[in-house]
PDB file of C-alpha atoms in Angstrom:
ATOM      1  CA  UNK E  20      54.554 -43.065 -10.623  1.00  0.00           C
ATOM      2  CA  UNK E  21      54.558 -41.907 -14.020  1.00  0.00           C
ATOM      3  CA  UNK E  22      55.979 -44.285 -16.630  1.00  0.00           C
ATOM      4  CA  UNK E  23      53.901 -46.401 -18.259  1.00  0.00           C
ATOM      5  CA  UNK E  24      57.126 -48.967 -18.874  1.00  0.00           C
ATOM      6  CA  UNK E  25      57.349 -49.117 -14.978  1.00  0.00           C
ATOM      7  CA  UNK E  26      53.717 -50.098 -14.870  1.00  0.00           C
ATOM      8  CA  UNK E  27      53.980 -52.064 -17.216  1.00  0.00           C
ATOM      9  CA  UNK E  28      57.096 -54.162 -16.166  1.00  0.00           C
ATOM     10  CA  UNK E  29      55.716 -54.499 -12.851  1.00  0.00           C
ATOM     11  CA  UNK E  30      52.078 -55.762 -14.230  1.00  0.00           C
ATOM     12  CA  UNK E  31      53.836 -58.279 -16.065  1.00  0.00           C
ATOM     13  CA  UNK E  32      53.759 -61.204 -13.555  1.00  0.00           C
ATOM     14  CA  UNK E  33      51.081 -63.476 -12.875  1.00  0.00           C
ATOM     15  CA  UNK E  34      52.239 -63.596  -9.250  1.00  0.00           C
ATOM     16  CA  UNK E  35      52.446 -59.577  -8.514  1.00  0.00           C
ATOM     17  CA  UNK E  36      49.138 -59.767 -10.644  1.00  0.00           C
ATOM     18  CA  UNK E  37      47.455 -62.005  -7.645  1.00  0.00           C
ATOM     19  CA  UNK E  38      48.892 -60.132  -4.888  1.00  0.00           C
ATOM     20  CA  UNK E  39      47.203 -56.706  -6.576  1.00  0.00           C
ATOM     21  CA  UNK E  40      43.776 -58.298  -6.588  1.00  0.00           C
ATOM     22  CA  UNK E  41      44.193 -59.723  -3.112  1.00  0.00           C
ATOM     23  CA  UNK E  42      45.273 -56.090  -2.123  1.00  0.00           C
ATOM     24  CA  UNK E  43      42.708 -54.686  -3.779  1.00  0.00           C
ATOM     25  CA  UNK E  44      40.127 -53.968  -1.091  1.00  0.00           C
ATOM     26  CA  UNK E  45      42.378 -54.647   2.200  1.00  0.00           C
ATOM     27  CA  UNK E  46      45.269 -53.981   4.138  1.00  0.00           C
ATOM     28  CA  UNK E  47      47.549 -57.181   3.978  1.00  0.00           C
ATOM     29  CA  UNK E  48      51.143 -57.860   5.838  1.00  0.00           C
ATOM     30  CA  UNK E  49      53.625 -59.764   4.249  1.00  0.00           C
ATOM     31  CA  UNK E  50      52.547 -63.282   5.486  1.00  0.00           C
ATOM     32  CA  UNK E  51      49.078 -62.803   5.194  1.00  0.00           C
ATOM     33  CA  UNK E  52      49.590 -62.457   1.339  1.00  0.00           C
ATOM     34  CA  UNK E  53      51.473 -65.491   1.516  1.00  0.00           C
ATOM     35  CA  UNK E  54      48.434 -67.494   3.409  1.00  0.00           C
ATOM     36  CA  UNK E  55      46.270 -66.465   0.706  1.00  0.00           C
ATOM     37  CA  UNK E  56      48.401 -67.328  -1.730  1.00  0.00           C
ATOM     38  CA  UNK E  57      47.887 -70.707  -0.162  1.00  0.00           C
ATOM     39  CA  UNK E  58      51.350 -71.032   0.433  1.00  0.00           C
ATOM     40  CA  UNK E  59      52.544 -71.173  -3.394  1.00  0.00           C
ATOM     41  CA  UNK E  60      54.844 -68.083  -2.340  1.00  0.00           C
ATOM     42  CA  UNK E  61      57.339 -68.129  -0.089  1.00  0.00           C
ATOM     43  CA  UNK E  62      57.489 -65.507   2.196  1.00  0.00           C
ATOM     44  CA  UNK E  63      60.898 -63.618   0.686  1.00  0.00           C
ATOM     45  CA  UNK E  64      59.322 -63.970  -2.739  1.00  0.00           C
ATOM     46  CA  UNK E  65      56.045 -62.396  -1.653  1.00  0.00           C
ATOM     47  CA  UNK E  66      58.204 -59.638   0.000  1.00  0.00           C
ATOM     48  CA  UNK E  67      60.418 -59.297  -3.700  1.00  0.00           C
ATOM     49  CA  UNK E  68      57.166 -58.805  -5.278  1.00  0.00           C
ATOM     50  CA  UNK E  69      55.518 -56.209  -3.257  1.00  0.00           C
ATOM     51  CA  UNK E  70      59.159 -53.993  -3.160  1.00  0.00           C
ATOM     52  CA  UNK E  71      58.521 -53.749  -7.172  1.00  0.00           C
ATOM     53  CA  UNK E  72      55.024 -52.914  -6.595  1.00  0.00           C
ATOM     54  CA  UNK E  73      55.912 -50.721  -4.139  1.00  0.00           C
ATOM     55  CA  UNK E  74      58.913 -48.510  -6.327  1.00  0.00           C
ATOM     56  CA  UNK E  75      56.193 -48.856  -9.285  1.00  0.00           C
ATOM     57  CA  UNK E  76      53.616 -46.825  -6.889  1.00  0.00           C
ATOM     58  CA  UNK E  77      50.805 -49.317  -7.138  1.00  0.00           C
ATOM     59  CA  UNK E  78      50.879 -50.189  -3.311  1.00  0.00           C
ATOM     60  CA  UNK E  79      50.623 -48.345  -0.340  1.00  0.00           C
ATOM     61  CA  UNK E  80      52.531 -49.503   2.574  1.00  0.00           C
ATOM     62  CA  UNK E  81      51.587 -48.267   6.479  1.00  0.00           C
ATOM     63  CA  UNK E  82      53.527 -49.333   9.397  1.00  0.00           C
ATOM     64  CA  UNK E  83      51.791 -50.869  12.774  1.00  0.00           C
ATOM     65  CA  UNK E  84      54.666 -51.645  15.117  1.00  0.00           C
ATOM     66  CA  UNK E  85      57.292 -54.113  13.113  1.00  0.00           C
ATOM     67  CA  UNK E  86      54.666 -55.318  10.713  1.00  0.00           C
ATOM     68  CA  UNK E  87      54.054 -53.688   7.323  1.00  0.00           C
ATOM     69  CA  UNK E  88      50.870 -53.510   5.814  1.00  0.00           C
ATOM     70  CA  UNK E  89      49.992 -53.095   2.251  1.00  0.00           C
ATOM     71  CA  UNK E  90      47.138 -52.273  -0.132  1.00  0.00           C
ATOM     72  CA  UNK E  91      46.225 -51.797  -3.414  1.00  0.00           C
ATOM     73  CA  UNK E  92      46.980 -47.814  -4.810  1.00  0.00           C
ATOM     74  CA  UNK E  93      43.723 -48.146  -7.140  1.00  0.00           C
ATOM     75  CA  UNK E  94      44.274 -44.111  -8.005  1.00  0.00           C
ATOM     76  CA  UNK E  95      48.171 -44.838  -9.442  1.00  0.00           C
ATOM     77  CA  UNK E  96      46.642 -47.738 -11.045  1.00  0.00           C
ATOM     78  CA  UNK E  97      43.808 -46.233 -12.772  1.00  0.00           C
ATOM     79  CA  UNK E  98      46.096 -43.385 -14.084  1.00  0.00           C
ATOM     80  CA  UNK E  99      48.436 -45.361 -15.178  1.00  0.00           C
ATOM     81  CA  UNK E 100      45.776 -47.540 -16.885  1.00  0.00           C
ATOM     82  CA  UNK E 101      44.259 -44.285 -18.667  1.00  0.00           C
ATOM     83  CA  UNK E 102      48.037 -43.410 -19.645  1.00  0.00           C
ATOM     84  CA  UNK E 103      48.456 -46.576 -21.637  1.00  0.00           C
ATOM     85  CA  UNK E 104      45.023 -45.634 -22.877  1.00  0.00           C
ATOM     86  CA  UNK E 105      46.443 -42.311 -24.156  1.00  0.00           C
ATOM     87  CA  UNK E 106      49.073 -43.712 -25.485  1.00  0.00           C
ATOM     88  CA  UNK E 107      48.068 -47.167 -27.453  1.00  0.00           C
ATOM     89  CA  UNK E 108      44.516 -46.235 -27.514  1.00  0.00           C
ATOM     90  CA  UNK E 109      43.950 -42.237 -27.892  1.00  0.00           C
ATOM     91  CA  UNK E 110      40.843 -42.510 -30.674  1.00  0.00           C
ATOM     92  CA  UNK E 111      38.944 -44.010 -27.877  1.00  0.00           C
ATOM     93  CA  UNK E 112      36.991 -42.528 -25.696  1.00  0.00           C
ATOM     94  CA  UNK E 113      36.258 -43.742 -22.167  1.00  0.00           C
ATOM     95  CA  UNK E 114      32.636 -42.742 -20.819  1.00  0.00           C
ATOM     96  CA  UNK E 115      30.437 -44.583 -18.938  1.00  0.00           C
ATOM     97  CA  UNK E 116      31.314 -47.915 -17.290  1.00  0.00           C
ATOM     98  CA  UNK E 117      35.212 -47.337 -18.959  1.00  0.00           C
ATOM     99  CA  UNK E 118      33.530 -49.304 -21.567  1.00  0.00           C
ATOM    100  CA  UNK E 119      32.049 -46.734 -24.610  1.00  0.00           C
ATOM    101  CA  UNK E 120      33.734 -46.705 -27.745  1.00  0.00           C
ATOM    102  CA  UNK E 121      35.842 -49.918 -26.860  1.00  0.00           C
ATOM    103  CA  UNK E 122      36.478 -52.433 -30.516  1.00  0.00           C
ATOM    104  CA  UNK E 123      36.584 -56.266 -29.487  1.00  0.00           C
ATOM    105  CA  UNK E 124      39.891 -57.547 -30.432  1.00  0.00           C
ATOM    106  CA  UNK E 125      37.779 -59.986 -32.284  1.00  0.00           C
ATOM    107  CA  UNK E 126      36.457 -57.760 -34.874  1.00  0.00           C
ATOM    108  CA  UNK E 127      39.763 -57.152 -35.938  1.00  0.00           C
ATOM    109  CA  UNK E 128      41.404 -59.478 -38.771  1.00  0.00           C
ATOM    110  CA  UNK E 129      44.303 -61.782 -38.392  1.00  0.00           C
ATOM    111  CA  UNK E 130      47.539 -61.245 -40.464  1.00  0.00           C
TER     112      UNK E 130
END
């Protein structure tokens, strides 16, 4: 996944934004995502979610019998991450701890 609009669209919800953090450092079926999302979720919505994270890129699914698994891509995310750098952010240079040359949106001056 290239597009930073794809990314970007599929970023934009606070519920696929939950499900990438709980699929950050584990493989996950369907209804254990829904457990941890305490049950907030029902299961079909869960499964919406991680079909637009999955055309987006930013999961990878593997198969174990009839259960799907997912977890976090943390390589499309990261590039995709540095392309919106590139893009809304190019005088800035990332070095160590993705941190160096970064301006607090507080220094800058309300309209």
């Amino acid at each position: 996944m290239n597009d930073p609009v794809i990314f970007a669209k599929a970023i934009a919800d606070g519920t696929r934004q939950h499900i990438m953090r709980l699929l950050c450092c584990e493989w996950l079926c369907v209804n254990d995502v829904v457990d941890k999302l305490g049950g907030s979720v029902t299961q079909p919505t869960v499964s919406h979610h991680l079909s637009i994270l999955r055309e987006a890129g930013l999961v990878e699914v593997r198969r174990e019998g009839k259960q799907m698994f997912y977890a976090l891509n943390q390589q499309a995310v990261a590039l995709c991450c540095g392309q919106l750098m590139q893009v809304f952010a190019p005088e800035v240079e990332m070095g160590d701890g993705g941190n160096a040359g970064f301006i607090p949106l507080s220094s800058f001056s309300n309209p």
